[in-house]
Tab-separated table of C-alpha atoms and ligand atoms in Angstrom:
chain	number	residue	atom	x	y	z
A	1	MET	CA	11.109	-9.574	17.792
A	2	ILE	CA	12.957	-6.516	17.032
A	3	ILE	CA	16.027	-7.260	14.190
A	4	ASP	CA	19.666	-5.246	13.555
A	5	PRO	CA	20.431	-5.886	9.990
A	6	LYS	CA	24.347	-5.283	10.882
A	7	LYS	CA	24.131	-8.221	13.276
A	8	VAL	CA	22.070	-10.975	10.972
A	9	SER	CA	23.553	-12.438	7.786
A	10	THR	CA	22.921	-11.101	4.258
A	11	ALA	CA	21.349	-14.442	3.518
A	12	GLU	CA	18.773	-14.222	7.034
A	13	LEU	CA	18.187	-10.772	6.151
A	14	PHE	CA	17.424	-11.417	2.604
A	15	GLY	CA	14.319	-13.812	4.016
A	16	TYR	CA	12.875	-11.012	6.513
A	17	LEU	CA	12.587	-8.345	3.622
A	18	THR	CA	11.606	-10.769	0.697
A	19	THR	CA	9.776	-12.133	2.714
A	20	ALA	CA	7.822	-8.978	4.341
A	21	VAL	CA	8.050	-6.727	1.226
A	22	ALA	CA	5.487	-8.769	-0.323
A	23	PRO	CA	3.712	-9.094	-3.080
A	24	ARG	CA	6.252	-8.295	-5.666
A	25	PRO	CA	5.929	-7.504	-9.060
A	26	VAL	CA	7.851	-9.193	-11.262
A	27	CYS	CA	9.920	-7.998	-14.873
A	28	PHE	CA	10.696	-10.126	-16.900
A	29	ALA	CA	13.611	-8.215	-18.682
A	30	SER	CA	15.114	-8.911	-21.727
A	31	THR	CA	19.135	-7.282	-22.576
A	32	ILE	CA	21.810	-7.942	-24.960
A	33	ASP	CA	25.488	-7.853	-24.687
A	34	LYS	CA	28.069	-5.937	-27.227
A	35	GLU	CA	28.076	-8.920	-29.697
A	36	GLY	CA	24.528	-8.889	-29.756
A	37	ASN	CA	23.848	-12.012	-27.637
A	38	VAL	CA	20.448	-12.224	-25.545
A	39	ASN	CA	19.414	-12.662	-22.223
A	40	LEU	CA	16.138	-12.966	-20.030
A	41	SER	CA	15.674	-13.068	-16.472
A	42	PRO	CA	12.987	-12.151	-14.305
A	43	PHE	CA	13.433	-9.615	-11.647
A	44	SER	CA	10.860	-8.889	-8.514
A	45	PHE	CA	13.139	-5.757	-7.388
A	46	PHE	CA	10.653	-4.045	-9.323
A	47	ASN	CA	8.525	-1.239	-9.720
A	48	VAL	CA	6.883	1.340	-12.179
A	49	PHE	CA	7.819	4.587	-10.279
A	50	SER	CA	7.232	7.304	-12.653
A	51	ALA	CA	4.320	8.185	-15.492
A	52	ASN	CA	6.553	11.885	-16.449
A	53	PRO	CA	9.121	10.298	-17.649
A	54	PRO	CA	8.101	6.583	-17.781
A	55	MET	CA	10.609	5.439	-16.037
A	56	MET	CA	10.565	1.873	-13.918
A	57	VAL	CA	13.424	0.508	-11.931
A	58	PHE	CA	14.680	-3.318	-11.117
A	59	SER	CA	17.484	-4.321	-9.785
A	60	PRO	CA	19.655	-7.658	-10.308
A	61	SER	CA	22.126	-7.803	-7.110
A	62	ARG	CA	25.189	-9.230	-6.400
A	63	ARG	CA	25.091	-13.247	-5.485
A	64	VAL	CA	24.607	-13.439	-1.373
A	65	ARG	CA	27.205	-16.256	-2.115
A	66	ASP	CA	30.215	-14.787	-3.603
A	67	GLY	CA	29.549	-10.995	-4.979
A	68	SER	CA	29.644	-11.612	-8.653
A	69	THR	CA	27.516	-9.745	-10.316
A	70	LYS	CA	24.305	-11.034	-13.282
A	71	HIS	CA	24.568	-10.920	-16.714
A	72	THR	CA	21.553	-8.436	-16.781
A	73	LEU	CA	23.636	-6.007	-15.000
A	74	GLU	CA	26.771	-6.821	-16.832
A	75	ASN	CA	24.594	-6.206	-20.762
A	76	VAL	CA	22.722	-3.245	-19.229
A	77	LEU	CA	26.183	-1.325	-19.055
A	78	GLU	CA	27.383	-2.695	-22.198
A	79	VAL	CA	24.028	-1.969	-24.257
A	80	PRO	CA	21.599	0.233	-21.861
A	81	GLU	CA	18.620	-1.071	-23.257
A	82	VAL	CA	16.113	-3.333	-21.812
A	83	VAL	CA	12.579	-4.706	-22.750
A	84	ILE	CA	10.959	-5.338	-19.851
A	85	ASN	CA	8.011	-8.150	-20.210
A	86	ILE	CA	4.872	-8.651	-17.613
A	87	VAL	CA	4.493	-12.047	-16.434
A	88	ASN	CA	1.099	-13.662	-15.911
A	89	TYR	CA	0.312	-16.956	-14.774
A	90	SER	CA	-0.016	-18.656	-18.288
A	91	ILE	CA	4.131	-18.117	-18.463
A	92	VAL	CA	4.918	-18.403	-14.583
A	93	GLU	CA	7.063	-21.664	-15.132
A	94	GLN	CA	8.800	-20.532	-18.006
A	95	MET	CA	9.624	-17.393	-16.513
A	96	SER	CA	10.794	-19.249	-13.664
A	97	LEU	CA	13.294	-21.552	-15.525
A	98	ALA	CA	14.438	-18.674	-17.160
A	99	SER	CA	15.810	-17.953	-13.778
A	100	THR	CA	18.280	-20.684	-13.907
A	101	GLU	CA	21.917	-19.734	-14.258
A	102	TYR	CA	22.584	-20.335	-17.658
A	103	ASP	CA	26.053	-19.675	-18.720
A	104	LYS	CA	27.325	-15.765	-20.013
A	105	GLY	CA	25.953	-16.571	-23.487
A	106	VAL	CA	23.062	-18.650	-23.814
A	107	ASN	CA	19.764	-17.727	-24.498
A	108	GLU	CA	17.128	-18.050	-22.243
A	109	PHE	CA	13.947	-17.632	-24.795
A	110	ASP	CA	15.462	-20.846	-26.129
A	111	LYS	CA	16.023	-22.558	-22.497
A	112	ALA	CA	12.451	-21.808	-21.591
A	113	ALA	CA	10.807	-21.907	-25.032
A	114	LEU	CA	9.287	-18.343	-25.481
A	115	THR	CA	8.923	-16.578	-28.465
A	116	GLN	CA	11.712	-13.830	-29.167
A	117	VAL	CA	9.864	-10.911	-31.014
A	118	GLN	CA	12.035	-7.436	-32.530
A	119	SER	CA	11.368	-4.922	-30.679
A	120	GLU	CA	10.769	-1.200	-32.648
A	121	VAL	CA	13.203	0.730	-30.964
A	122	VAL	CA	15.539	-0.905	-29.018
A	123	ARG	CA	17.757	-3.752	-30.302
A	124	PRO	CA	16.675	-6.617	-27.443
A	125	PRO	CA	13.713	-8.572	-28.033
A	126	ARG	CA	10.360	-8.448	-26.121
A	127	VAL	CA	8.489	-11.744	-25.049
A	128	GLY	CA	5.462	-12.813	-27.298
A	129	GLU	CA	3.684	-14.773	-24.734
A	130	SER	CA	3.707	-11.312	-22.143
A	131	PRO	CA	0.717	-9.489	-22.370
A	132	VAL	CA	2.751	-6.374	-22.375
A	133	ALA	CA	5.736	-5.594	-22.316
A	134	PHE	CA	8.124	-2.063	-22.577
A	135	GLU	CA	10.436	-1.220	-24.485
A	136	CYS	CA	13.350	0.932	-22.404
A	137	LYS	CA	16.162	3.072	-22.637
A	138	VAL	CA	18.620	2.678	-19.446
A	139	ASP	CA	18.936	6.350	-18.341
A	140	ARG	CA	21.456	5.500	-15.475
A	141	VAL	CA	21.997	2.485	-12.974
A	142	ILE	CA	23.212	3.316	-9.389
A	143	ALA	CA	25.340	0.940	-7.435
A	144	LEU	CA	23.967	0.523	-3.962
A	145	GLY	CA	27.138	-1.336	-2.639
A	146	GLU	CA	30.091	-3.754	-3.767
A	147	GLY	CA	29.378	-6.539	-1.157
A	148	PRO	CA	27.567	-9.833	-1.849
A	149	GLY	CA	23.721	-8.888	-1.906
A	150	ALA	CA	24.086	-5.442	-3.153
A	151	GLY	CA	21.490	-4.256	-5.325
A	152	ASN	CA	22.015	-2.258	-8.297
A	153	LEU	CA	19.289	0.048	-9.701
A	154	ILE	CA	18.577	-0.088	-13.063
A	155	LEU	CA	16.650	3.301	-13.762
A	156	ALA	CA	14.617	2.122	-17.148
A	157	ARG	CA	12.705	4.710	-19.438
A	158	VAL	CA	10.265	3.426	-21.822
A	159	VAL	CA	10.485	4.422	-25.072
A	160	MET	CA	7.755	1.978	-25.891
A	161	ALA	CA	4.303	-0.351	-25.115
A	162	HIS	CA	3.097	-3.146	-26.161
A	163	ILE	CA	-0.277	-4.241	-25.435
A	164	ASN	CA	-1.397	-7.840	-26.289
A	165	GLU	CA	-5.675	-6.674	-27.201
A	166	ASP	CA	-6.721	-10.178	-25.663
A	167	TYR	CA	-6.338	-7.927	-22.068
A	168	LEU	CA	-8.233	-5.100	-22.831
A	169	GLY	CA	-12.058	-4.524	-21.543
A	170	ASN	CA	-14.765	-3.183	-23.103
A	171	ASP	CA	-13.683	0.416	-22.577
A	172	GLY	CA	-10.459	-0.206	-24.307
A	173	LYS	CA	-8.422	-0.200	-20.872
A	174	LEU	CA	-6.276	-2.869	-19.406
A	175	ASP	CA	-8.109	-5.713	-17.620
A	176	THR	CA	-6.819	-6.646	-14.109
A	177	ARG	CA	-9.660	-9.588	-14.281
A	178	LYS	CA	-8.064	-10.557	-17.566
A	179	LEU	CA	-4.587	-9.753	-16.974
A	180	ASP	CA	-4.370	-12.884	-14.061
A	181	LEU	CA	-0.989	-11.265	-13.166
A	182	VAL	CA	0.905	-12.947	-10.439
A	183	ALA	CA	3.578	-11.814	-8.071
A	184	ARG	CA	7.008	-12.906	-5.850
A	185	MET	CA	6.345	-13.665	-1.974
A	186	GLY	CA	8.855	-14.804	-0.125
A	187	GLY	CA	10.782	-17.902	-0.697
A	188	ASN	CA	9.467	-20.156	-3.579
A	189	ASP	CA	5.808	-18.418	-2.951
A	190	TYR	CA	4.167	-16.939	-6.193
A	191	CYS	CA	0.471	-14.998	-5.594
A	192	ARG	CA	-2.104	-14.829	-8.800
A	193	ALA	CA	-4.493	-11.731	-9.054
A	194	THR	CA	-7.553	-13.943	-10.195
A	195	PRO	CA	-10.922	-12.366	-10.122
A	196	GLU	CA	-11.721	-13.704	-7.150
A	197	SER	CA	-8.824	-12.535	-5.663
A	198	LEU	CA	-9.543	-8.785	-6.197
A	199	PHE	CA	-11.515	-6.539	-4.352
A	200	GLU	CA	-12.259	-3.118	-4.745
A	201	ILE	CA	-11.589	0.243	-2.197
A	202	PRO	CA	-13.483	3.118	-2.863
A	203	LYS	CA	-11.298	6.459	-1.960
A	204	PRO	CA	-12.408	9.993	-2.596
A	205	VAL	CA	-10.098	11.600	-5.393
A	206	LEU	CA	-10.975	15.087	-4.818
A	207	THR	CA	-12.130	15.147	-1.394
A	208	LYS	CA	-11.129	14.310	2.083
A	209	GLY	CA	-12.673	11.362	3.902
A	210	VAL	CA	-13.443	13.124	7.603
A	211	GLY	CA	-11.164	10.715	9.241
A	212	ILE	CA	-11.721	7.891	12.093
A	213	ASP	CA	-10.803	10.569	14.698
A	214	GLN	CA	-13.941	12.315	13.726
A	215	LEU	CA	-16.402	9.526	14.890
A	216	PRO	CA	-17.834	9.762	17.806
A	217	PRO	CA	-16.470	7.767	20.415
A	218	HIS	CA	-19.047	5.057	20.687
A	219	ILE	CA	-18.258	3.904	16.852
A	220	ARG	CA	-14.379	4.824	17.224
A	221	ASN	CA	-14.224	2.698	20.568
A	222	SER	CA	-16.616	0.011	19.054
A	223	THR	CA	-15.194	-3.980	20.222
A	224	ILE	CA	-17.216	-4.898	17.253
A	225	LEU	CA	-16.306	-2.729	14.030
A	226	THR	CA	-12.636	-3.505	13.245
A	227	GLY	CA	-9.904	-1.569	12.127
A	228	ASN	CA	-10.921	-1.775	8.376
A	229	ASN	CA	-14.441	-1.279	9.171
A	230	LEU	CA	-13.489	1.908	10.701
A	231	GLY	CA	-10.978	3.457	7.851
A	232	ARG	CA	-14.454	2.789	5.756
A	233	LEU	CA	-16.574	4.914	7.987
A	234	GLY	CA	-13.486	7.842	8.053
A	235	ASN	CA	-13.793	7.701	4.679
A	236	VAL	CA	-16.563	9.826	4.854
A	237	GLU	CA	-16.861	12.987	2.888
A	238	ARG	CA	-19.256	14.546	6.283
A	239	LEU	CA	-20.835	13.213	8.637
A	240	PRO	CA	-25.000	12.759	8.929
A	241	HIS	CA	-26.329	15.479	9.888
A	242	PRO	CA	-29.174	14.271	12.513
A	243	ALA	CA	-32.196	14.468	10.018
A	244	ASP	CA	-30.337	12.112	7.521
A	245	VAL	CA	-29.873	9.687	10.939
A	246	ALA	CA	-33.520	10.286	11.556
A	247	LYS	CA	-34.541	8.773	8.150
A	248	VAL	CA	-32.695	5.558	8.713
A	249	VAL	CA	-33.690	5.138	12.454
A	250	ASP	CA	-36.872	6.245	11.754
A	251	SER	CA	-38.530	2.813	11.542
A	252	ALA	CA	-39.709	-0.367	13.975
A	253	SER	CA	-36.784	-2.600	12.608
A	254	TYR	CA	-34.335	0.177	13.258
A	255	ARG	CA	-35.988	-0.295	17.041
A	256	LYS	CA	-36.365	-3.458	17.332
A	257	ILE	CA	-33.072	-4.464	17.204
A	258	LYS	CA	-31.404	-1.012	19.239
A	259	ALA	CA	-33.718	-2.987	21.727
A	260	GLN	CA	-31.662	-5.942	21.744
A	261	GLY	CA	-28.614	-3.392	22.848
A	262	PRO	CA	-25.817	-0.946	20.959
A	263	GLU	CA	-23.817	-4.540	20.077
A	264	ALA	CA	-26.473	-5.553	18.225
A	265	ILE	CA	-26.864	-1.996	16.345
A	266	HIS	CA	-22.789	-2.647	15.419
A	267	ARG	CA	-23.061	-5.724	14.387
A	268	LEU	CA	-25.283	-4.712	12.089
A	269	ALA	CA	-23.814	-1.798	10.903
A	270	GLN	CA	-20.664	-4.284	10.102
A	271	SER	CA	-22.278	-6.478	8.213
A	272	HIS	CA	-23.620	-2.974	6.217
A	273	LEU	CA	-19.859	-2.215	6.000
A	274	ASN	CA	-19.675	-5.669	3.974
A	275	GLN	CA	-21.695	-5.246	1.573
A	276	GLY	CA	-20.401	-1.548	0.699
A	277	ARG	CA	-23.484	0.232	2.068
A	278	THR	CA	-21.233	2.822	4.422
A	279	TRP	CA	-23.357	5.628	4.292
A	280	GLU	CA	-26.033	3.462	5.977
A	281	ALA	CA	-24.311	1.984	8.119
A	282	LEU	CA	-22.985	4.820	9.526
A	283	CYS	CA	-26.855	6.572	9.787
A	284	TRP	CA	-27.381	3.289	12.058
A	285	LEU	CA	-24.513	4.260	13.979
A	286	MET	CA	-25.302	7.408	14.462
A	287	GLY	CA	-28.377	6.668	15.589
A	288	LEU	CA	-27.533	4.953	18.942
B	301	FMN	C1	10.511	-14.489	-9.624
B	301	FMN	C2	11.705	-14.496	-9.144
B	301	FMN	C3	12.443	-12.909	-9.143
B	301	FMN	C4	14.137	-12.492	-9.030
B	301	FMN	N1	14.006	-11.678	-8.782
B	301	FMN	C5	15.588	-11.359	-8.338
B	301	FMN	C6	16.014	-10.159	-8.175
B	301	FMN	O1	14.675	-8.950	-7.883
B	301	FMN	N2	16.876	-9.656	-8.175
B	301	FMN	C7	18.139	-10.223	-8.535
B	301	FMN	O2	19.400	-10.254	-8.354
B	301	FMN	N3	17.417	-11.503	-8.874
B	301	FMN	C8	15.975	-12.354	-8.538
B	301	FMN	N4	15.970	-13.696	-9.283
B	301	FMN	C9	17.184	-13.859	-9.887
B	301	FMN	C10	17.493	-14.316	-11.522
B	301	FMN	O3	16.158	-14.380	-11.753
B	301	FMN	C11	18.699	-14.939	-11.594
B	301	FMN	O4	19.615	-15.136	-10.567
B	301	FMN	C12	18.982	-14.984	-13.063
B	301	FMN	O5	20.140	-15.831	-13.325
B	301	FMN	C13	19.901	-13.609	-13.259
B	301	FMN	O6	20.106	-14.253	-14.388
B	301	FMN	P1	21.531	-13.372	-15.400
B	301	FMN	O7	22.625	-13.596	-14.576
B	301	FMN	O8	21.349	-14.093	-16.803
B	301	FMN	O9	21.109	-11.495	-15.295
B	301	FMN	C14	14.967	-13.556	-9.657
B	301	FMN	C15	14.429	-14.697	-9.891
B	301	FMN	C16	12.980	-15.413	-10.130
B	301	FMN	C17	12.974	-16.469	-10.461
């Protein structure tokens, strides 16, 4: 199936875009208008884009149904400040409630029973229940169009960060396993970053993986090993020397499995890979 964006409705395209580009983190943005009325709304067209300067971007779009603009956009054009509050599982329902299209001037902190805490540098308050909140000055607003569904990029420069210390690990750093963050998927779906859903991928920072193209063809073209398995193998910094291989394969157990055919070795190598024993897996495979 191929889709030409010009040939489908904006609503349909929105569905494909937001279901495919997921999970998206949620920016729970508090702003004020020039009279000082507080607004709080979630936006999942959001991310961090720079650490120096520390810059986040989110996008209140024009409504697909009538092209009207959102209060958050109107507010930052009047008062160019925003607090970006991070959403975890414990406040996800209150965050969803705050996305209701209340009339201008209605404070969603009250509607969603969230605690308004005075900020240090900017005028909009932060959400007391958020694990992390970033006070920001709005650097620029870039309108991506004028029609229904058009995004408006709000470039927000972080001027102060607030971290609830309950979410720090023993090393004093923010702990992903404690944060319990949520993200928006397509439609009404969300996902939750529980400790069980996390996995690690080791990545050399100072060195380069050899690449899958450097693995011998009998490994590269394996009918057992998956793309993920090959990705892990291609991440080794060097291929084992024959002496390295000999150390691993010179055993009765290796010879016994090898006697069952190369597929048996591939399966065992795969099981090593699943346990994070990459080097051993590669030596097993190179011993064929
Ligand atoms: C999780 C979540 C993510 C959302 N992301 C966006 C978004 O990225 N852009 C947008 O325009 N609206 C988004 N919305 C809808 C707005 O939150 C909603 O239109 C809200 O009423 C806007 O409030 P405002 O007019 O007070 O700014 C999202 C809603 C939810 C629940």
